[in-house]
Coordinates of C-alpha atoms and ligand atoms in Angstrom, one line a residue:
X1 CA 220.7 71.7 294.6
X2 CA 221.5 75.1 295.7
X3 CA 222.1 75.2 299.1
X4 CA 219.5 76.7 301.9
X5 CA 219.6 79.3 304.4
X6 CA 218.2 78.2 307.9
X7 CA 217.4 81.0 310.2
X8 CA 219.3 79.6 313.5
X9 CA 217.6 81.1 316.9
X10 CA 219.0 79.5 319.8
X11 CA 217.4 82.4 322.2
X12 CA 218.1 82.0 325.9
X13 CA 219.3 79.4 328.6
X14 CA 218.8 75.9 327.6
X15 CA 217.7 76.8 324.1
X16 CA 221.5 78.0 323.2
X17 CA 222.6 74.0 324.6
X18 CA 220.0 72.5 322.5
X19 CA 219.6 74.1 319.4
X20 CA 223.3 73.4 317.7
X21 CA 223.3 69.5 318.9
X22 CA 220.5 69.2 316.4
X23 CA 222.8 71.3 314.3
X24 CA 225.3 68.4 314.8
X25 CA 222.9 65.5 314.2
X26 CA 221.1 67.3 310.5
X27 CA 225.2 67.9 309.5
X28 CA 225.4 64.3 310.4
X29 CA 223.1 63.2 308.4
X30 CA 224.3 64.7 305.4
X31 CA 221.7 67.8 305.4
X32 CA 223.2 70.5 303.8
X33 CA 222.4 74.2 304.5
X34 CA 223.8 77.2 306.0
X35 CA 222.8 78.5 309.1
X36 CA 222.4 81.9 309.9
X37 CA 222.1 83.2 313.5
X38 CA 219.6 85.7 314.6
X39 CA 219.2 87.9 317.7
X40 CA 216.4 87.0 320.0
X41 CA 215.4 86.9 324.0
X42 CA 216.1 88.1 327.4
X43 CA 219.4 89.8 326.1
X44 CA 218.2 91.8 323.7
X45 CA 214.7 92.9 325.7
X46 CA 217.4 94.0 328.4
X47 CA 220.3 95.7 325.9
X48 CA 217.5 97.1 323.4
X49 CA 213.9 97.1 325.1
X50 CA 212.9 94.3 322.0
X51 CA 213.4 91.2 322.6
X52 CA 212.9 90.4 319.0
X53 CA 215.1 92.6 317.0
X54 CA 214.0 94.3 313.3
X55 CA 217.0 92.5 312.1
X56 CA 216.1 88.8 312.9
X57 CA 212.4 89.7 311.5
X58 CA 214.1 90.6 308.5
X59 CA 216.3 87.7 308.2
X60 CA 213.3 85.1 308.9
X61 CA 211.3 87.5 305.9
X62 CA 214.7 86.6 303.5
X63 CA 215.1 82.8 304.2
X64 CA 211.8 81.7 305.3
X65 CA 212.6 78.9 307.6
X66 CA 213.6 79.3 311.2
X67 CA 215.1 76.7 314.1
X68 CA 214.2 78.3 317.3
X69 CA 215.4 76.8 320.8
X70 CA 213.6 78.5 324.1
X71 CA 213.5 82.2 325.3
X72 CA 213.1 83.2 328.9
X73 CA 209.9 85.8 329.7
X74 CA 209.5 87.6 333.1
X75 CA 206.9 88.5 334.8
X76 CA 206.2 92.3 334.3
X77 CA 207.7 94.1 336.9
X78 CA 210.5 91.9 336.7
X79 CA 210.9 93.2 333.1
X80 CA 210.9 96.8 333.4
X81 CA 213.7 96.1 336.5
X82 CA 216.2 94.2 333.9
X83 CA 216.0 96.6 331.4
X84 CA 218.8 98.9 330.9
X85 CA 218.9 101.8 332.7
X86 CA 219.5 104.5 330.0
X87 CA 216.3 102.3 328.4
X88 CA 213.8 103.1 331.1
X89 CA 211.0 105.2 331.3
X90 CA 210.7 105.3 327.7
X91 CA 207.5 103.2 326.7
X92 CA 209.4 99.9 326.0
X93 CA 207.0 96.8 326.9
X94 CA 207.8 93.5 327.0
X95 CA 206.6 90.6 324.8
X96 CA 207.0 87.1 324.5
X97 CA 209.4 87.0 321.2
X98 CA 208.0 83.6 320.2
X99 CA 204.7 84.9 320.3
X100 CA 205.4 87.8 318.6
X101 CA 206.7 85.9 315.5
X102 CA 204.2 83.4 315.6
X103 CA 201.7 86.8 315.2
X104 CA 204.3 88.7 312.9
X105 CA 204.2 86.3 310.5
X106 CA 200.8 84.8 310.8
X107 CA 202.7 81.3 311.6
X108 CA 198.8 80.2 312.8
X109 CA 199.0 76.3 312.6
X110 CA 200.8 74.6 315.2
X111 CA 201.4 70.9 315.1
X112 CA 202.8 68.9 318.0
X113 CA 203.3 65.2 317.6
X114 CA 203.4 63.2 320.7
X115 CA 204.5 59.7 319.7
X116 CA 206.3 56.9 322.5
X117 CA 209.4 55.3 321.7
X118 CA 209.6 51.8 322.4
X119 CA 211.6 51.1 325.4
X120 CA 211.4 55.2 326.6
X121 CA 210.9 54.3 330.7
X122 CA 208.8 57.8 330.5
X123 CA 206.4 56.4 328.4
X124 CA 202.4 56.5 330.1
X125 CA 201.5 52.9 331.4
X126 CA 198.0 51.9 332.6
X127 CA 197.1 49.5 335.4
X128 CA 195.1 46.6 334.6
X129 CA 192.3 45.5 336.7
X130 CA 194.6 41.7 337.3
X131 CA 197.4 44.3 338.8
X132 CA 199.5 43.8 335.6
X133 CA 200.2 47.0 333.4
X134 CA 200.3 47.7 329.8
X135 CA 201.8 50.0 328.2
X136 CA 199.6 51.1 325.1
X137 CA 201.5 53.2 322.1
X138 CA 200.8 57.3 322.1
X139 CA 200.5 59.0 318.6
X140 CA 198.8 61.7 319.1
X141 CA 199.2 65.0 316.4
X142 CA 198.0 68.4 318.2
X143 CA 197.3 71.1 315.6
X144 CA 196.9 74.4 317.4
X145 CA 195.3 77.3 316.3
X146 CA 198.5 79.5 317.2
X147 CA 197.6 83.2 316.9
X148 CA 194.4 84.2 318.1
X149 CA 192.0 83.6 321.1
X150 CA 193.5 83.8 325.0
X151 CA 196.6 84.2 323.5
X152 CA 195.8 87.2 321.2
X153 CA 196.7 89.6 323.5
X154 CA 194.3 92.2 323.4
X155 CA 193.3 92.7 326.9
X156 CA 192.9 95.4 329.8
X157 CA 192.6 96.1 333.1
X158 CA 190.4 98.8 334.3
X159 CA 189.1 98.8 330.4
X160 CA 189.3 102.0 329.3
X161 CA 185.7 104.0 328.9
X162 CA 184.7 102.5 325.3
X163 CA 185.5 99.3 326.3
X164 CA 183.7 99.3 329.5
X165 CA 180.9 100.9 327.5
X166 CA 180.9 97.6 325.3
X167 CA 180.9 95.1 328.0
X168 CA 177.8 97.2 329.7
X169 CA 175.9 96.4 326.6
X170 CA 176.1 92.2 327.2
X171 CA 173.4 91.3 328.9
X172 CA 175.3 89.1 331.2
X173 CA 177.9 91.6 332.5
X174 CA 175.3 92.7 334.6
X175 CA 176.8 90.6 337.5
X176 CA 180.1 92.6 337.3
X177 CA 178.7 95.8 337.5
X178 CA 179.6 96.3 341.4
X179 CA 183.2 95.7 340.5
X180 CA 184.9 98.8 340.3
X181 CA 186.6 99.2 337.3
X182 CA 189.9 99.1 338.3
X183 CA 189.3 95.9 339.9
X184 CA 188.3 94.0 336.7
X185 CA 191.1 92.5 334.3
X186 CA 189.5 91.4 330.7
X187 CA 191.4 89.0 328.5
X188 CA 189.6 88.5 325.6
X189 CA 189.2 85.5 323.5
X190 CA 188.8 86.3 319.5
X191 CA 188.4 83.3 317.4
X192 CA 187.9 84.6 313.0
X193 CA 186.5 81.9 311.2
X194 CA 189.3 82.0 308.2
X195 CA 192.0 80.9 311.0
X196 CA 189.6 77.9 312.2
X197 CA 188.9 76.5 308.6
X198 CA 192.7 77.1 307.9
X199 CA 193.5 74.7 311.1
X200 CA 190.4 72.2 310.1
X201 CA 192.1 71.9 307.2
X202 CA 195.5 71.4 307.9
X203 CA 194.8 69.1 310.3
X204 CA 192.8 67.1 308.0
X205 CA 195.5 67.1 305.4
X206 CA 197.9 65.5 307.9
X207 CA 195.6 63.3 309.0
X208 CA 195.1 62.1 305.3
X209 CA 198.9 62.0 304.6
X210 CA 199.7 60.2 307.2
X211 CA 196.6 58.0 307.3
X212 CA 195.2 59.0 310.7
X213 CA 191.4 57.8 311.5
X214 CA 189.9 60.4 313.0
X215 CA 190.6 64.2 314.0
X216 CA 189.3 64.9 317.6
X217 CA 188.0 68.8 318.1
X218 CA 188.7 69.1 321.2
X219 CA 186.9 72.5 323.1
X220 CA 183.8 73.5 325.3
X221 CA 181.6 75.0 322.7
X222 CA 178.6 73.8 326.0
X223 CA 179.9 77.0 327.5
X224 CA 182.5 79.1 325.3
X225 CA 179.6 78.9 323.1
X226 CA 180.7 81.2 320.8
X227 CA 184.4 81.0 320.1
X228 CA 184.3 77.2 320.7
X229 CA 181.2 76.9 318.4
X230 CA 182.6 78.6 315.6
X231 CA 186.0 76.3 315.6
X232 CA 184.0 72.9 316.3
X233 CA 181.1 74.1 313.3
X234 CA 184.3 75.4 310.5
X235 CA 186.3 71.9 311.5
X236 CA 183.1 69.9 310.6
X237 CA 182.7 71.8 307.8
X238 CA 186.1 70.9 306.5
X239 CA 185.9 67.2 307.9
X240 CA 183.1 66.6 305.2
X241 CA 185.4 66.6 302.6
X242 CA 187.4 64.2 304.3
X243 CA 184.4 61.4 303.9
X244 CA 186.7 58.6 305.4
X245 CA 187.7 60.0 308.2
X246 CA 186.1 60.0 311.4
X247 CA 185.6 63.8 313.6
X248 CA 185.2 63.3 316.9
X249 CA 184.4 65.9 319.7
X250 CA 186.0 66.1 323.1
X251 CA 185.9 68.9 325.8
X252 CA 189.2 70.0 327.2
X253 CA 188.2 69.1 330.9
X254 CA 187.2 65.8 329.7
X255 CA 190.0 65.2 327.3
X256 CA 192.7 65.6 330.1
X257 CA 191.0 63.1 332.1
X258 CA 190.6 60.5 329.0
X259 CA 194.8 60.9 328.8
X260 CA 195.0 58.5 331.2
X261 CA 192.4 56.3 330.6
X262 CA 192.6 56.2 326.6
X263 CA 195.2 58.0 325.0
X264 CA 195.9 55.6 322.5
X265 CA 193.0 56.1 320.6
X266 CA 193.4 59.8 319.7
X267 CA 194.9 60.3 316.3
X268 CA 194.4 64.0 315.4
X269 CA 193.4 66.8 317.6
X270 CA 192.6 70.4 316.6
X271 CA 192.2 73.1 319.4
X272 CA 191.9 76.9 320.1
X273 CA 195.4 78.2 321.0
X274 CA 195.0 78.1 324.7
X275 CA 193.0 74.6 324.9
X276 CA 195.6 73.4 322.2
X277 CA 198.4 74.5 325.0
X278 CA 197.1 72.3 327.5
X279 CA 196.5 69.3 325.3
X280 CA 199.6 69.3 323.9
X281 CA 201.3 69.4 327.1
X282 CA 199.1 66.8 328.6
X283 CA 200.1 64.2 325.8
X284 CA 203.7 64.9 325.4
X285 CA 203.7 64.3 329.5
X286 CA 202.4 60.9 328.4
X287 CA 205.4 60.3 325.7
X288 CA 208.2 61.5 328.2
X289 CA 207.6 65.2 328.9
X290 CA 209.8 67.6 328.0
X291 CA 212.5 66.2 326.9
X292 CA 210.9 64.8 323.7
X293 CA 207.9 67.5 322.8
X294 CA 209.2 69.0 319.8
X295 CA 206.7 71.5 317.4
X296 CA 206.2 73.2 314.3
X297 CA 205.0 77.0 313.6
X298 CA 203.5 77.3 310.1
X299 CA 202.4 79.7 308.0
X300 CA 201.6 80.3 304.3
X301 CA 205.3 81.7 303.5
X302 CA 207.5 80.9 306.9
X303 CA 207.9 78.2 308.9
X304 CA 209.4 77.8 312.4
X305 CA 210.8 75.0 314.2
X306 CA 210.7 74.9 318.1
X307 CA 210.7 72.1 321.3
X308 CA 207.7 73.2 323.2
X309 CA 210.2 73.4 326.5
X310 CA 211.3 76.9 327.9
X311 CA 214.2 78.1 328.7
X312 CA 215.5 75.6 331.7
X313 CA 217.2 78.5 333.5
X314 CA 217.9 76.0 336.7
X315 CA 219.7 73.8 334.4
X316 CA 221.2 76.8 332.2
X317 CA 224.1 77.2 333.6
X318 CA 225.6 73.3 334.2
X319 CA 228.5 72.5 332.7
X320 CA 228.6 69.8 331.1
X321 CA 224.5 70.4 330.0
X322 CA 222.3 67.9 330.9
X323 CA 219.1 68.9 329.4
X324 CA 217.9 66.3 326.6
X325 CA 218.2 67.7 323.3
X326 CA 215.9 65.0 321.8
X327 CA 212.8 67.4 321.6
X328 CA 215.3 69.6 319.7
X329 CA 216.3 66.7 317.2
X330 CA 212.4 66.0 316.6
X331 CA 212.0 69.4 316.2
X332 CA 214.7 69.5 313.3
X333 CA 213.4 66.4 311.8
X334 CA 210.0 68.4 311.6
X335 CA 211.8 70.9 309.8
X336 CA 212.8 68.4 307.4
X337 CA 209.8 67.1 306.3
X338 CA 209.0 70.5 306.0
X339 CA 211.5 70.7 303.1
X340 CA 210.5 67.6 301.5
X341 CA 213.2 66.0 303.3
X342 CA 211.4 62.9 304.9
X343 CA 213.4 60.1 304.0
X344 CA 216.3 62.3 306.0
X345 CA 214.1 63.0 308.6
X346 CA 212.4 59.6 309.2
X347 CA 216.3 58.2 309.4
X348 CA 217.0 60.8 312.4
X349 CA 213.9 59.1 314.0
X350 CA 214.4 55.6 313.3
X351 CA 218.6 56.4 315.1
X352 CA 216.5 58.2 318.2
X353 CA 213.9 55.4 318.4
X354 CA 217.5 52.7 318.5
X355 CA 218.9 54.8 321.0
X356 CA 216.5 54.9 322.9
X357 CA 215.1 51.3 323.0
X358 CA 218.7 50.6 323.8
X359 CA 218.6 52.7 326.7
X360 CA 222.3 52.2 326.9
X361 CA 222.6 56.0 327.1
X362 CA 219.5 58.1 328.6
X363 CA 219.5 62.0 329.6
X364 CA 219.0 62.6 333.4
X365 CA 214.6 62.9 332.9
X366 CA 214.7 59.4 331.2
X367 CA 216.3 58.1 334.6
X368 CA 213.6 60.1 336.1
X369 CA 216.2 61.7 338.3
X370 CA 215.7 64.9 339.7
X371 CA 218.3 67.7 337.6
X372 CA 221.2 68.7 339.0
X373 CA 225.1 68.2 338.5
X374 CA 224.6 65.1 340.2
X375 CA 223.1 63.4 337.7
X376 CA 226.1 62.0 335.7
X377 CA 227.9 60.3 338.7
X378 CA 224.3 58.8 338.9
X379 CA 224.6 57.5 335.2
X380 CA 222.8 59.7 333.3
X381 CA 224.3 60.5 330.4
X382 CA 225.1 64.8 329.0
X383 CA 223.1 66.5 326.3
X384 CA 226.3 66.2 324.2
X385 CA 226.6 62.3 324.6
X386 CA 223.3 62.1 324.1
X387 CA 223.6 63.7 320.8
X388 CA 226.8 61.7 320.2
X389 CA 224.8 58.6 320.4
X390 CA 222.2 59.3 317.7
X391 CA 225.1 60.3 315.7
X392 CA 226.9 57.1 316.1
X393 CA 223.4 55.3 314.5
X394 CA 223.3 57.9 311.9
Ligands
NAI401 P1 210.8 75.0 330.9 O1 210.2 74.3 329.8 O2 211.9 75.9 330.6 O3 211.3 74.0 332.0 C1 210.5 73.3 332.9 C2 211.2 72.1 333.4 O4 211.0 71.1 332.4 C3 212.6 72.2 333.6 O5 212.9 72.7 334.8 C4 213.1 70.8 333.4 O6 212.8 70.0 334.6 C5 212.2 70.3 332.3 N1 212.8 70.4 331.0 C6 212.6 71.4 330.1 N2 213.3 71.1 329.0 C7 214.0 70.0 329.2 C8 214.8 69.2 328.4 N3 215.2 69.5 327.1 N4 215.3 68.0 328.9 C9 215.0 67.7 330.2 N5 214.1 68.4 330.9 C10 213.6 69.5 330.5 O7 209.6 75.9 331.6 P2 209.6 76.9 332.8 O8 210.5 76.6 333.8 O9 208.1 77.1 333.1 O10 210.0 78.3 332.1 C11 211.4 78.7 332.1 C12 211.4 79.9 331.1 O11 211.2 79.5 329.8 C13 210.4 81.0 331.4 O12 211.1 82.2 331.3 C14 209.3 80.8 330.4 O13 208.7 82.0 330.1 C15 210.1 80.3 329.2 N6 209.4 79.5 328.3 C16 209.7 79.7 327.0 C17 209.1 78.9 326.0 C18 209.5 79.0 324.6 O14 210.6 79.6 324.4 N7 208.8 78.6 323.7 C19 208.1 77.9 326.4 C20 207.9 77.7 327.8 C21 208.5 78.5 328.7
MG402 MG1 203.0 75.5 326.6

């Protein structure tokens, strides 16, 4: 088989400690590719005002597959003071990279799998009325709409004249007509009913694949009437061709309560990109956080590979690293199924899972210490021996 091209983007901080020790455990496991590396973060918004270069966009057009570890976004004001000086004053504006590909190139289906390991100490346990606990099993799949609504950037303050013209026409802006203008900020929230069916149905796929029960819609469509009701109305549209399995309907407030009263019976969940956010995070705190949240960006040509974790910048600069790169290794393995590769994929899982029920060798978060160079002397063991030990299974 001829070999493939992987579009390597390890980004900024933590991402460039994570992102070649799954490099290390896919060689390991006899996956054979090249890996190509591509421009993108902090450096280049500071050395080029773009974060995400022409040349990385062109690479991810070529190859079509990218492994992506964390970039580091600032605040505004803190952007335009980074930037180089000759760069200044000339229009440049910052943008999230990882958002901007995800937009780019349409990559408008998230999924985020948050599954315990057996013997993970960061795994959610629930007190039982007797004062026992129990400890129920987590596999929850987030798809996330990943390109529109909160997140699709189109948004003002002090709207400029047509757009304040608009909003005067809603009946219901009445009560922010006092406000002067430049004292209103207006985020908008678009939702197109092609990207809700194309979520419906992706998450109903998976959830037939993999033999889920039931996708959960999980949104507020009592209040966001509009955008909510148009995702929950196209997911039950798709959900009837799916006549054997169940679609159930959760709000987001709700649903973060419910984590820790039922998570285990959530298979399944679609969401808006902002609600989707939040849910996702909310489960993978409930299968050990950070460390472990891994995520897929997909679209009809490109696909991107990602841990949901940022940057890290406190823990960027340790030496030896200490981050876990588990989330990154799950993330690879996503990748792999991607390509058809499950059989290699599902073996990198089954060699996390045996590490990790071990626990002969745990990163610094599944000790649930607090991060800091003092962590090893404590017995926690370095991103790279974490690594090391999956690659010993393998
Ligand atoms: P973060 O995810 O970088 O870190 C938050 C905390 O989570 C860390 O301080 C650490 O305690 C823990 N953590 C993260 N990754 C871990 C790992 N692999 N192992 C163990 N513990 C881990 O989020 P934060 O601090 O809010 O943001 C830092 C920077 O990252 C910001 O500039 C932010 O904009 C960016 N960011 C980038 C994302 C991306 O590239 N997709 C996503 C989230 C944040
Ligand atoms: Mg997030």
């Amino acid at each position: 088989m001829a070999k493939r091209t992987i579009v390597s983007m390890p980004g900024d901080g933590i991402g460039k400690v994570v992102l070649p020790e799954a490099v290390r455990v896919l060689d390991a496991a006899g996956f054979e590719a090249e890996f190509v590396h591509a421009d993108i973060g902090w450096e280049f918004w500071v050395s080029e005002g773009n974060p995400l270069p022409e040349r990385t966009i062109d690479l991810l057009a070529e190859h079509k597959i990218g492994l992506f570890g964390a970039i580091t976004s600032k605040p505004k004001d803190k952007a335009a003071e980074e930037l180089a000086p000759e760069l200044r004053g000339k229009g440049f504006v910052y943008f999230s990279p990882i958002v901007g590909l995800r937009q780019r190139f349409n990559l408008d289906v998230s999924i985020r799998p948050c599954r315990s390991f057996k013997g993970n100490p960061l795994n959610f346990i629930r007190r039982r009325a007797d004062g026992g606990f129990e400890e129920p099993p987590v596999d929850a799949v987030i798809f996330r709409q990943n390109t529109e609504g909160l997140y699709g950037g189109v948004e003002w303050t002090n709207p400029p004249d047509d757009v304040y013209a608009a909003l005067n026409t809603h009946p219901k802006f009445k009560s922010f007509a006092d406000t002067p203008r430049e004292d209103l900020a207006v985020s908008t929230r678009i939702f197109t009913r092609n990207a809700c069916r194309r979520i419906g149905r992706a998450a109903f796929e998976y959830a037939k694949k993999f033999g889920y029960k039931s996708v959960t819609i999980c949104e507020k469509p009592n209040v966001i009437r509009e955008t909510s009701g148009m995702l929950t109305a196209e997911v039950k549209r798709v959900g009837a061709d799916y006549p054997g399995i169940d679609v159930w309907e959760t709000n987001i407030d709700a649903q973060m309560m419910w984590l820790t009263k039922n998570p285990e019976d959530y298979g399944v969940i679609v969401a808006g990109n902002m609600f989707g956010d939040i849910v996702s995070d909310g489960f993978a705190g409930l299968v050990g956080g950070l460390g472990f949240a891994c995520s897929a960006n997909i679209g009809d040509e490109l696909a991107v590979f990602e841990p949901t974790h940022g940057s890290a910048p406190k823990y960027e600069r340790l030496d030896p690293p200490i981050v876990n790169p588990i989330a990154m290794i799950l993330s690879a393995c996503m990748m792999l199924d991607h390509l058809g590769e499950t059989d290699r994929a599902e073996r990198i899982r089954r060699c996390v899972a045996a590490v990790i029920e071990e626990g002969k060798v745990r990163a610094y978060d599944m000790l649930k210490l607090k991060g800091g160079p003092d962590v090893i002397a404590k017995g926690a063991a370095t991103t790279a021996q974490m690594t090391d030990a999956i690659i010993e299974k393998l």
